[in-house]
Each structure stands twice: as C-alpha cells, then as structure tokens.
Short mmCIF file of C-alpha atoms in Angstrom, two decimals:
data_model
loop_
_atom_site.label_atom_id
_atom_site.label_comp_id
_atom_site.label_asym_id
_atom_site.label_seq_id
_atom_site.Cartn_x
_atom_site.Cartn_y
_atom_site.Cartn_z
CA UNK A 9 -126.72 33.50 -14.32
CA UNK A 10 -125.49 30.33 -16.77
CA UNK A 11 -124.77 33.17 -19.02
CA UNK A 12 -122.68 35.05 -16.87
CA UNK A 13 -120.76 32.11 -15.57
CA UNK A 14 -119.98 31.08 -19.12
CA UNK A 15 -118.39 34.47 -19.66
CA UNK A 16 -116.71 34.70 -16.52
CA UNK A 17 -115.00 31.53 -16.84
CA UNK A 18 -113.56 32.40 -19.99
CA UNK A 19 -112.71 35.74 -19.29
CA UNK A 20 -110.91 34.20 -16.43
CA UNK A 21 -109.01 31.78 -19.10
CA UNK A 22 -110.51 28.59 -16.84
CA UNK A 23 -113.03 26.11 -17.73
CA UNK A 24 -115.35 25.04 -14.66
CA UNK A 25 -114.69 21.95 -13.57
CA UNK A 26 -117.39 18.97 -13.94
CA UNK A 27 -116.43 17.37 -10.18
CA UNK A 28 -119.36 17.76 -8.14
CA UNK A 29 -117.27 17.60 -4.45
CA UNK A 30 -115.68 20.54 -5.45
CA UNK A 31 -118.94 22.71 -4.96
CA UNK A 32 -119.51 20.74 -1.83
CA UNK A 33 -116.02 22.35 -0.17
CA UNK A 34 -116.44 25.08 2.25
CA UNK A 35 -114.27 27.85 2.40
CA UNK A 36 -112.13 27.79 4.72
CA UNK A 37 -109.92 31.18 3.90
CA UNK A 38 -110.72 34.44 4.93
CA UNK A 39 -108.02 37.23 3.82
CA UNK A 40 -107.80 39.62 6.73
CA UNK A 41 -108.75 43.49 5.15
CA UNK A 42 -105.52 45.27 4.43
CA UNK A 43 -104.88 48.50 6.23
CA UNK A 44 -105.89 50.78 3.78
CA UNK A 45 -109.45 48.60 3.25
CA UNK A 46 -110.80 50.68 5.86
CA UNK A 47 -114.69 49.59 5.93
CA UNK A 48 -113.49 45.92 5.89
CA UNK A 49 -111.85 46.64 8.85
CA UNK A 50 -114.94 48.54 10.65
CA UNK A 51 -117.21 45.46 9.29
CA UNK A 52 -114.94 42.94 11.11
CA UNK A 53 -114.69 45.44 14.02
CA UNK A 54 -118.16 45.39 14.26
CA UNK A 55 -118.74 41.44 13.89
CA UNK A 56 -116.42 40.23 16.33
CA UNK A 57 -118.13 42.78 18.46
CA UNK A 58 -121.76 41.54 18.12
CA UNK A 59 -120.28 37.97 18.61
CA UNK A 60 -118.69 38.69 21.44
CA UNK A 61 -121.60 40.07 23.06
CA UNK A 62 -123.59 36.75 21.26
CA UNK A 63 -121.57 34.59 23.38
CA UNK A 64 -121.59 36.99 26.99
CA UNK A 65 -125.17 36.87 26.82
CA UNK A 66 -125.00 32.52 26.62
CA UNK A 67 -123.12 32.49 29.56
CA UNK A 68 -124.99 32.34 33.23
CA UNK A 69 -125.58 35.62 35.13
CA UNK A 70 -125.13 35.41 39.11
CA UNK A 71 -129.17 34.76 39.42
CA UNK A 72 -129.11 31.51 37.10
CA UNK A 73 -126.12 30.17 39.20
CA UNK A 74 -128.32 31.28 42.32
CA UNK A 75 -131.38 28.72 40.48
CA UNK A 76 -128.27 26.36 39.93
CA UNK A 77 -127.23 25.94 43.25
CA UNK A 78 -131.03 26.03 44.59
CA UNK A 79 -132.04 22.92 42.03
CA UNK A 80 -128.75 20.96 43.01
CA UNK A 81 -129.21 21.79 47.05
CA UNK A 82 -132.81 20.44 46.18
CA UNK A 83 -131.66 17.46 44.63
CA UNK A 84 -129.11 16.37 46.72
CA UNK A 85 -129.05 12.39 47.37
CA UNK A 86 -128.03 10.97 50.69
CA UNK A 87 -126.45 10.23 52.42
CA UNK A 88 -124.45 12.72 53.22
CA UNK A 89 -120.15 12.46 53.72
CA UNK A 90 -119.94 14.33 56.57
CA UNK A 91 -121.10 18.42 55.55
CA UNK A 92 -120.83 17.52 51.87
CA UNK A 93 -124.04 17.24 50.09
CA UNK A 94 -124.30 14.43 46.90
CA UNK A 95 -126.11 14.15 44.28
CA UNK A 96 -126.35 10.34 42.31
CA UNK A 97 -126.44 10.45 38.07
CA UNK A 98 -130.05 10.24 38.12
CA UNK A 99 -130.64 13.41 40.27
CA UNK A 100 -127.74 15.02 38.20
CA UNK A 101 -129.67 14.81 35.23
CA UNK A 102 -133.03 16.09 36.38
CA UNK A 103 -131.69 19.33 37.68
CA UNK A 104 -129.98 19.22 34.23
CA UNK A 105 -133.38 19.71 32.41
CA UNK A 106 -135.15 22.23 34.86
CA UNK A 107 -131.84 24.15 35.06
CA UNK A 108 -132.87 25.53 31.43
CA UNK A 109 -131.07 25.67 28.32
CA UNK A 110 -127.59 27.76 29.03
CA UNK A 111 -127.05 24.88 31.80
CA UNK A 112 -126.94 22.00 29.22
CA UNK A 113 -123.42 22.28 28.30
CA UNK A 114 -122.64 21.11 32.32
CA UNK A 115 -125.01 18.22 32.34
CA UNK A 116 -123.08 15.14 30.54
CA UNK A 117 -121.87 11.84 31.45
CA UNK A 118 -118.42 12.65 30.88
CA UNK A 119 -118.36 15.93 33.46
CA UNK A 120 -120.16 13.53 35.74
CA UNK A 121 -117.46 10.93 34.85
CA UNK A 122 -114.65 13.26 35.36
CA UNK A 123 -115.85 14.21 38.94
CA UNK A 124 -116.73 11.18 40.33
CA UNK A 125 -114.39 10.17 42.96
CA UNK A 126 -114.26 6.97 45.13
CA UNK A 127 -118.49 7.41 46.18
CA UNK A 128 -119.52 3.91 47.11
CA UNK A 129 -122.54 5.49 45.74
CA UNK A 130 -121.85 6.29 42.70
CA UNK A 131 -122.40 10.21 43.40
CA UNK A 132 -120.11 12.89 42.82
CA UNK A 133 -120.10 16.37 45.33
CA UNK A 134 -122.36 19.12 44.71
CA UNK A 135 -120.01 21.45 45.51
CA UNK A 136 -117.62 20.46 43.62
CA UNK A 137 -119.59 20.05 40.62
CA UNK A 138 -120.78 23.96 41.58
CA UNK A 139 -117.20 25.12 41.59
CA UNK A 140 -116.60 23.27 38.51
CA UNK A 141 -119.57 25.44 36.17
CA UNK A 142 -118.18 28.73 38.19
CA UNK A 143 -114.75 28.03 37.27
CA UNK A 144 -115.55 27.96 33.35
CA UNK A 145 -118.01 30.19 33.32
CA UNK A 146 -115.34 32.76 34.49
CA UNK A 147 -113.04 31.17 32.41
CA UNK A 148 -115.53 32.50 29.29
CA UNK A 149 -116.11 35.62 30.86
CA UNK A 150 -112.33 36.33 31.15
CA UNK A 151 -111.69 35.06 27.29
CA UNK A 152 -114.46 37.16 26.54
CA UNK A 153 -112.63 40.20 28.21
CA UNK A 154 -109.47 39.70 26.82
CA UNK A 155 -110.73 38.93 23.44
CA UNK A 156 -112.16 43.06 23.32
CA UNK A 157 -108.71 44.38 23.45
CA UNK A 158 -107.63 41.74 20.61
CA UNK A 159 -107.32 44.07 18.21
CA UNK A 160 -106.19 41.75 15.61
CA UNK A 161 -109.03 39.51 16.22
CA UNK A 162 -106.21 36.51 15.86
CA UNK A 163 -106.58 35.06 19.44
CA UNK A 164 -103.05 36.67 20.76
CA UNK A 165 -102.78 40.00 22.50
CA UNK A 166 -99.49 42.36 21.95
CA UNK A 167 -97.75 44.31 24.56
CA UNK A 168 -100.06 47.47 24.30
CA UNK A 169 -102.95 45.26 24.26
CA UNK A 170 -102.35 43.85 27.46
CA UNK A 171 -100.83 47.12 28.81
CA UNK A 172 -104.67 48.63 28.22
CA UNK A 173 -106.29 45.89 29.63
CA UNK A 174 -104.46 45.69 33.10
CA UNK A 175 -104.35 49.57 33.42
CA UNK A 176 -108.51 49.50 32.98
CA UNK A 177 -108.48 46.45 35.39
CA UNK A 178 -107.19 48.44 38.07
CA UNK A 179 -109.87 50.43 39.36
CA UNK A 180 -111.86 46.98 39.69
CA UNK A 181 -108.96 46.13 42.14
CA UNK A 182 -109.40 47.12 45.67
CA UNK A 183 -105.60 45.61 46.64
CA UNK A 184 -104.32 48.30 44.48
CA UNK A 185 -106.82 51.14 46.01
CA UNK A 186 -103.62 52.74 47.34
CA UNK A 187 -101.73 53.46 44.03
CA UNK A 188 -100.77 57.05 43.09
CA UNK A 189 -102.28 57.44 39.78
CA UNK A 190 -98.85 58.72 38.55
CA UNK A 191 -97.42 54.97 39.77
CA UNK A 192 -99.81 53.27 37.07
CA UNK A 193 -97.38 53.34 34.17
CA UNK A 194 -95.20 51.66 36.32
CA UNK A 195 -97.18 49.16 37.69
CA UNK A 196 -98.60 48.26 34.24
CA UNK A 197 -94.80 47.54 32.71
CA UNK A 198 -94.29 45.46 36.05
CA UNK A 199 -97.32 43.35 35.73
CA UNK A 200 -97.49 42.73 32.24
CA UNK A 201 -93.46 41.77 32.02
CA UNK A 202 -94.73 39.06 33.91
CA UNK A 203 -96.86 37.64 31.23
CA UNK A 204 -94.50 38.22 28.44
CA UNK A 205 -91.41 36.96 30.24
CA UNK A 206 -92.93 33.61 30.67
CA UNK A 207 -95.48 33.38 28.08
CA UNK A 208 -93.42 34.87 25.36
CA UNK A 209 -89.94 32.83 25.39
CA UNK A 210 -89.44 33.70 22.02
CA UNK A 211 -89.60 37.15 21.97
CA UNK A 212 -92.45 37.50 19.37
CA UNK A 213 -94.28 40.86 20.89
CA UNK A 214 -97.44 38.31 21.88
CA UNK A 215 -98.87 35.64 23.76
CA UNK A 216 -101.78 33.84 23.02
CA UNK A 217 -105.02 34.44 24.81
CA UNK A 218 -105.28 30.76 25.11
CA UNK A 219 -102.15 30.78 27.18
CA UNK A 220 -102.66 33.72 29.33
CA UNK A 221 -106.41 31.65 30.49
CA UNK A 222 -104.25 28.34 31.33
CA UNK A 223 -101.31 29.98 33.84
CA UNK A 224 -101.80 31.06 36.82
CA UNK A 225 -101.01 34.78 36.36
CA UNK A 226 -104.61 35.85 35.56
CA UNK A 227 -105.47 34.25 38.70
CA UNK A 228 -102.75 35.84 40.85
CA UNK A 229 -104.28 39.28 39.42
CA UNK A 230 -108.13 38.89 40.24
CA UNK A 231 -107.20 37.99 43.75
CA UNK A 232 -106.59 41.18 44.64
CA UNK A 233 -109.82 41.87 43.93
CA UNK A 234 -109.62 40.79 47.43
CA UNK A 235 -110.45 42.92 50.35
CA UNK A 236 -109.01 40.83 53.26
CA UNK A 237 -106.03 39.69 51.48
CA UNK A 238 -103.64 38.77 54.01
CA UNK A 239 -100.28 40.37 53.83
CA UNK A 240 -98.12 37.09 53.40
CA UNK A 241 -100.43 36.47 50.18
CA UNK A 242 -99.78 39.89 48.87
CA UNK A 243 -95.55 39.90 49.57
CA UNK A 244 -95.59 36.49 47.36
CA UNK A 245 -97.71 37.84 44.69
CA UNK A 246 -95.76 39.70 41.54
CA UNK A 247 -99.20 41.59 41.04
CA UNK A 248 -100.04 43.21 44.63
CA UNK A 249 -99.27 46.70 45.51
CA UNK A 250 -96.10 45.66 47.67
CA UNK A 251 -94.26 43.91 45.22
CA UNK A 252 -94.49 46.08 42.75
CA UNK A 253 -93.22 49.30 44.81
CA UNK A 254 -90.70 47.05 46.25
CA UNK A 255 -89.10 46.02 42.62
CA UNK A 256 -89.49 49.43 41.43
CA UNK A 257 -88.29 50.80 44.62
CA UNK A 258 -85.12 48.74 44.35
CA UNK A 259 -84.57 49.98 40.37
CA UNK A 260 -84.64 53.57 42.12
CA UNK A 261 -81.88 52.88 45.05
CA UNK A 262 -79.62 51.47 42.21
CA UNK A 263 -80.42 54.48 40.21
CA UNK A 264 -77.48 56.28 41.94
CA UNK A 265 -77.23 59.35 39.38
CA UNK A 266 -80.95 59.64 39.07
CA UNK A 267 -81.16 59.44 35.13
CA UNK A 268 -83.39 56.81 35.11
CA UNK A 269 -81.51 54.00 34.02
CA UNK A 270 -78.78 51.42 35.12
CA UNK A 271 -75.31 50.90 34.39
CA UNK A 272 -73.41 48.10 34.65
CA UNK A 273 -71.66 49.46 38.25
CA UNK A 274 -74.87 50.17 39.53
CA UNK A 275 -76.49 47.09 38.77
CA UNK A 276 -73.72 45.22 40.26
CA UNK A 277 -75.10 46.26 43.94
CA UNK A 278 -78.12 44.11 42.70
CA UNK A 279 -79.51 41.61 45.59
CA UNK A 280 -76.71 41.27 47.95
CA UNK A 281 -74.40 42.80 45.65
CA UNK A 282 -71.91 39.18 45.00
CA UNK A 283 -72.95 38.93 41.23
CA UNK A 284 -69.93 38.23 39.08
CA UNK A 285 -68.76 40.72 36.57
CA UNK A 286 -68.47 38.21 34.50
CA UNK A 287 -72.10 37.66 34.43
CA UNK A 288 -73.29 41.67 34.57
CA UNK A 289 -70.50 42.08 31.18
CA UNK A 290 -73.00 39.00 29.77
CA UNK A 291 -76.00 40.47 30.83
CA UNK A 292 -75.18 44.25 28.73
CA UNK A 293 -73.77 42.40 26.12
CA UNK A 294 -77.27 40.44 25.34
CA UNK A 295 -79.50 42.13 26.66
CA UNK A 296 -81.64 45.44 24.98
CA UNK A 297 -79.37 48.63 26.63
CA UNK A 298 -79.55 52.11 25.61
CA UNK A 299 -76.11 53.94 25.05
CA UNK A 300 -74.99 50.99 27.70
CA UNK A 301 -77.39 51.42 30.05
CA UNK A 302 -80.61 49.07 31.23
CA UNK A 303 -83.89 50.41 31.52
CA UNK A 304 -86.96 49.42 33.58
CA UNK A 305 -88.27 46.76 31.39
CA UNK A 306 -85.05 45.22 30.80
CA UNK A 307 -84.23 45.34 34.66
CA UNK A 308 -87.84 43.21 34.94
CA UNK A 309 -87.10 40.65 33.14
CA UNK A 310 -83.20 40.02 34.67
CA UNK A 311 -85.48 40.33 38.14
CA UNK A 312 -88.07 37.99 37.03
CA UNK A 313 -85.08 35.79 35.90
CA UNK A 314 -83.15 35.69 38.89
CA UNK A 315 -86.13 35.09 41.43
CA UNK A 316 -87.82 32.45 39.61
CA UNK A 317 -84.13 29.81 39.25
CA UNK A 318 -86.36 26.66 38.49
CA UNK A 319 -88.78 28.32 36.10
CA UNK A 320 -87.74 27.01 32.80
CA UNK A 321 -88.40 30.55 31.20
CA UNK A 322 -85.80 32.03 33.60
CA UNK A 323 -83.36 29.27 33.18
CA UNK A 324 -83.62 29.96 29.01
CA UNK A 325 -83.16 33.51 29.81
CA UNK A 326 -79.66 32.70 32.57
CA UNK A 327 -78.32 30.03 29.92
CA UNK A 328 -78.39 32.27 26.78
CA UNK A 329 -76.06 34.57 28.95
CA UNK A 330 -73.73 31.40 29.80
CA UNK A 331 -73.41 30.48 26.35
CA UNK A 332 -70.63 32.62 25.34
CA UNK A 333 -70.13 30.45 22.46
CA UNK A 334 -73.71 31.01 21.17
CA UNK A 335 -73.63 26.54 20.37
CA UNK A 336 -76.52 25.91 22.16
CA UNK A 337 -74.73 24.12 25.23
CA UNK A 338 -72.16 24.55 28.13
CA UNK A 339 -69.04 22.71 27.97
CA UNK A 340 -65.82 23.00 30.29
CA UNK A 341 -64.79 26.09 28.76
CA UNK A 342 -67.99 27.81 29.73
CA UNK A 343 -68.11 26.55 32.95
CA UNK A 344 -64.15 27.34 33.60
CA UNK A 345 -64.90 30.77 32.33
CA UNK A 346 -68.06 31.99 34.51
CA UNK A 347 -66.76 30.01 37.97
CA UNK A 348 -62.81 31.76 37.51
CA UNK A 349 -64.81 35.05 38.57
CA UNK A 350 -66.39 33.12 41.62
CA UNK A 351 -62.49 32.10 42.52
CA UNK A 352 -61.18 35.76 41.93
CA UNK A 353 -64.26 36.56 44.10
CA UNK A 354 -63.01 34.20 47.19
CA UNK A 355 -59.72 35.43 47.00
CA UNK A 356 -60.98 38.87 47.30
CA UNK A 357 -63.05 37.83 50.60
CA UNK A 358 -60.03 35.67 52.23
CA UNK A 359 -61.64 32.60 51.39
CA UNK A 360 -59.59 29.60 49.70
CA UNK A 361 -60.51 29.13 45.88
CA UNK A 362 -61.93 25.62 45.41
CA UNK A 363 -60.76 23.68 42.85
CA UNK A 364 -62.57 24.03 39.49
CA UNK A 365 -62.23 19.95 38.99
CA UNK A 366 -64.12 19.36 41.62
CA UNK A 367 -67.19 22.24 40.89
CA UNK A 368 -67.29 21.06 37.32
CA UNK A 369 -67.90 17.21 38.75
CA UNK A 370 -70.35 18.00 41.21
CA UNK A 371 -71.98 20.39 37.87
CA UNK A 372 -72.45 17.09 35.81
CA UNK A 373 -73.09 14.63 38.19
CA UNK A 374 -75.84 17.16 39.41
CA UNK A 375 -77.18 17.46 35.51
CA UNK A 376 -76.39 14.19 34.47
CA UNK A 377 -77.09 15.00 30.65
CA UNK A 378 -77.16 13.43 27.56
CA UNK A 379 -73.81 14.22 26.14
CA UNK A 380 -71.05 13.48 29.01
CA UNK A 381 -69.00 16.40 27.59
CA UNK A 382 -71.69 19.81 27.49
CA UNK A 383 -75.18 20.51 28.86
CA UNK A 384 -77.91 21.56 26.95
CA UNK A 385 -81.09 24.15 28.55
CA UNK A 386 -83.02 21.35 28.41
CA UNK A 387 -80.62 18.72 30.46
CA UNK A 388 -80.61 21.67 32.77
CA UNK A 389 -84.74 21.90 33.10
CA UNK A 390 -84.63 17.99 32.88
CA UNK A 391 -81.99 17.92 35.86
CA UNK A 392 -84.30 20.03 38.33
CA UNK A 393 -80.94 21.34 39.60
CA UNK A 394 -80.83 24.45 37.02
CA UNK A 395 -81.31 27.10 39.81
CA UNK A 396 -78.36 25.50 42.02
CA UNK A 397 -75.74 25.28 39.11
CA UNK A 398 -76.54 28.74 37.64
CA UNK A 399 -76.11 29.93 41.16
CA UNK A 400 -72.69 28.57 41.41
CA UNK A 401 -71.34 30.17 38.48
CA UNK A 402 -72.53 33.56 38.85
CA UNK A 403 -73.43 34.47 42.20
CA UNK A 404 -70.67 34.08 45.21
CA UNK A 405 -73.40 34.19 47.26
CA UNK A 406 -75.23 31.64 45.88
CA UNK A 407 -71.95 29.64 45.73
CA UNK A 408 -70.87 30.10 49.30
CA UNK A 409 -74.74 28.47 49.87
CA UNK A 410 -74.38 25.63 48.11
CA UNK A 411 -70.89 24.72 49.27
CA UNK A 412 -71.79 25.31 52.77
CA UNK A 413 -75.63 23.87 52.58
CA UNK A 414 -74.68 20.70 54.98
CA UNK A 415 -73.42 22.77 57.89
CA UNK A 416 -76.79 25.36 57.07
CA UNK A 417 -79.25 22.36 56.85
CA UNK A 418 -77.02 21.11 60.59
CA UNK A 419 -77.82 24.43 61.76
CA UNK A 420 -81.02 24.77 61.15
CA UNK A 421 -81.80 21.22 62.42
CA UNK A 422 -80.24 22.66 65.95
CA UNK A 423 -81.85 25.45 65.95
CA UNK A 424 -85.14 23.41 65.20
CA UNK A 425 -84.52 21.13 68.72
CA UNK A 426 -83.71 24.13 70.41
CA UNK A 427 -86.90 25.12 69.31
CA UNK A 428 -89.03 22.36 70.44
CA UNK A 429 -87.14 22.06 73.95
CA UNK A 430 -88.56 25.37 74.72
#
C-alpha cells in the first residue's frame, strides 16, 4: 500500500503532505453523477430511496401515538383547568421512558419549556403537548412525501415535480371526489401556480421543500381531505373544487373566440371590467404571451396577483408592471402616467377628474418612504397600504372605492343600526 502511495503521488506530480489534521478532515464534497454516468445515478436513486424509507419507519405509526396518548392520559397530574388534563415535568418524563425509543426526540426540557404557559403548577397541557408530536410527525411524513418526487435529490422540487405530486394526491382527496378526470390537468396548473407564485418570486423553476413545509398552502390542500368541509371554507380556499372551476370558469367566459387563450380586449372584461389600458398594455408587455396572447398559467398568476393586494409576492408582481422605467422605484412620472388613464376613465363615466396633486399626496403620505421623491416595493410592503395605492392607479373601480370609502364605511355604519333596531 506504502508502495503504491509512493507511486501515486509522484505520478500525480505532488508530494504528500506531513500535516497530520489534514487526514483528520472529512469530506465534505460529493460531485453529483453526470447524466451520462448512468449507474451513479441508479446508485443514488436507490440510496436516497432506502433512506427515505430508513427515516418513515423512525417515525410513529397511529398505534404508538394511540400508547402515547394512553401513557400521558395515565399520567396526567391534577388538578385539572377546567376539561384540560396536565401533566407536571416529573410525570412528563416518566411517560418519556415507557413511551419507547421513537418517542425520545419529544421528551426534553426545552419542548417542555416551550409549552409551558402561565400553570401555577408548573405543568404544561396534555393536549397540547399531543398536538405538538402529531403536528411534526406529519410534518416528517409530508417531507418524506415530497422528498420521493425530488428527483434531484437537492431539497427543491421543479414545476413537473410538484405537478406529479398534487395530481397523485388527488384521489386521497375526497373534496375533489367530484372532478372530471379530464379537469385534472387543469386543476393541477391551478394549484401548483399557487406554490410557485409565492414561493418562487424569482422565477427560478423551484421552490424549496423546506419552504413549501413552512406556508400554509400544504395545509390548505390536506384539508380537503375533509369530508364535512363546510362550503364557506371551501369558497376561500385556492385548492377546493369551487375555486378552481370558478377561476378556470372565468378564463373560459373571457375566452370569447374559443382558441384558448386571451387577448388584451378580452382580458380587459376581467373582474368588473374598470382595469386601465394602461395597465393591461403593461401586463402583455411583461408578461410571457404567445403571438400576443395570455395563456392559462399566465392568466393564474395576474389572478393570484390581483386577489391577494397585500401579499408581498403580488405586490412584486403589480410593481414590476408600474415601473415603466425598469429603476427599481415609482416616482411622479410613474404615478402621473398610470392615474391619467383613471382620469380619462372618469371622464368617460361623467364623473369629474380629480386632481393628480392631490392623488399623488395622499400616495406618499399613505407610503411614507424613505426617499421623499420615489417609492421603492419595499416602502410599499413596509407601508401596509400597497393594495390601496396599486388600486388607485389601475383599477377605476378600485379608485372610485377608495375616494368614496368615508361615505361606504357611513353607510355601512347605518345600515348596521338599522340592523340592530330590528
């Protein structure tokens, strides 16, 4: 072997080096296979694969929760806070070592710690401990399912990743029972625009798997697992059967020549039609169109854009279309340029233009950013007013609301007594 090494090293034109810490240093590159390496591939396949199922196996099955619960019901310490049992540190910690090895992970001072509320006690709820070892072990069960259809094995998934996820989810979802199999394309592109819109501000093709766990999106999915949803639930939710045949069904109404697509004319009837054109000559100008014309994914994200205002994802997506100078911020000259269509607009209605003085005013005392002269995305997110100054300068509608929102807020105050006297 000393022989071997000697040659080696010279044949290599390097002389090993006499510092012992550098044999001590772990490696800590991997090069990923290349395409054309293809049983490097198959071997890494094959290892994330057993380590997946490695780490499924360490997580608790629905009878070791059922023990769980059992030990910590037997446990409890009281006295009880009115229906909610306790359980003090010393209790916690003997459940901790019958509860058997896979439990372990739950039983520490600092989970105890974190849940322990104002007890005069000292104890922390049983329940709420529970819901706390339920919540991550789905938490693992859900990285673990995401992490199959990571092909790349790099912790992100790309479109067609997610795509094959969701579609394979959707049997397990009785909400969606009532979906023509022909409507699953659809619904796919709907529900995974959603992640990518917001998780994916730059555009890269992925979103980290890490990212999809900590929104709320994955949760807004599994509840349609769900059989007694109730119906206001599933008209606010992006991912229930409803919404999604209501945006698509919109895209088709707009569709006026049937071709599958949108142009500029037709998309202008959008909402309650009192979009600038202004704003719809922005939107084709940045956006992806084919031959001038938006498809479905396109029209998803300008939906998911102007239904979520305050989201700073949406407000990103609004302000790159204001920017006509491409510099990054809105001075006068933007703001003149968008809110002359809202005057041409009022004209057209027999309504009396206000004066752009005063909108631009009300626009930066709203804002109040850094630089007294232009607005930045982020003085907009900062200002928590985003949705109400993008509205002014491209919808009339949205305009009309804001100029008029004393005598609506009067209104509805009157119609509030009214109300209550009957």
């Amino acid at each position: 072997m000393e022989l071997f090494t000697k040659y080696y090293m010279e044949w290599k034109g390097g002389k090993k080096s006499d510092n012992v810490s550098y044999a001590n240093i772990p490696r800590f590159y991997y090069r990923l296979p290349a395409e054309d390496e293809v049983l490097l591939q198959k071997l890494r396949e094959e290892s994330r694969a057993v380590f997946l199922q490695r780490k499924s196996r360490e997580l608790l099955d629905n009878e070791e929760l059922q023990n769980l619960w059992f030990l910590l019901d037997k446990h409890q310490t009281s006295p009880m806070i009115g229906e909610e049992a306790m359980i003090n540190y010393e209790n916690f910690l003997k459940v901790g070592e019958k509860a058997g090895p896979k439990c372990k992970q739950f039983f520490t001072a600092k989970i105890f710690a974190k849940l322990l509320h104002n007890d005069p006690y000292g104890r922390i709820s049983i329940m709420q401990f529970f819901n706390y070892v339920m919540r991550k072990v789905w938490l693992h069960q859900t990285r673990i399912g995401l992490s199959l259809y990571d092909v790349a094995g790099q912790g992100y998934l790309r479109e067609s990743d997610l795509e094959n996820y969701i579609l394979e989810l959707i049997p397990t979802l009785p909400q969606l029972d009532g979906l023509e199999k022909s409507f699953y394309s659809f619904y796919v592109c709907t529900a995974v625009r959603k992640f990518f819109f917001f998780l994916d501000p730059l555009r890269t093709g992925k979103i980290k798997i890490q990212d999809i766990l900590a929104c709320s999106f994955l949760d807004d999915l599994l509840e349609l697992r769900d059989e007694e949803l109730s119906k206001e639930s599933q008209e606010t939710n992006w991912f229930s059967a409803p919404s999604a045949l209501r945006v698509y069904g919109q895209y088709l109404n707009l569709d006026k020549d049937h071709n599958g697509m949108l142009s500029k004319e037709e998309l202008s009837r959008y909402g309650t039609g009192t979009l600038t054109n202004i704003f719809l000559d922005r939107v084709f100008q940045e956006c992806l169109t084919y031959d001038g014309e938006m498809d479905y994914k396109t029209y998803l994200d300008f939906v998911l854009a102007l239904e979520n205002r305050k989201e700073p994802a949406a407000l990103q997506y609004i302000f790159k279309l204001l920017d006509i100078e491409n510099k990054g911020h809105l001075n006068v000259f933007s703001l003149n340029y968008f809110f002359r269509a809202i005057q041409e607009q009022m004209k057209i209605h027999g309504q009396e233009p206000v004066s752009f003085q005063d909108v631009k005013d009300e626009i930066f005392d709203m804002v109040k950013p850094k630089d007294p002269y232009r607005i930045s995305l982020q003085d907009l997110i900062n200002s928590s007013q985003g949705d109400t100054v993008t509205s002014i300068l491209i919808d009339l509608n949205g305009f009309w609301t804001y100029e008029n929102r004393e005598v609506l807020v009067a209104s509805d105050s009157d119609s509030t007594a009214d109300g209550d006297e009957t």
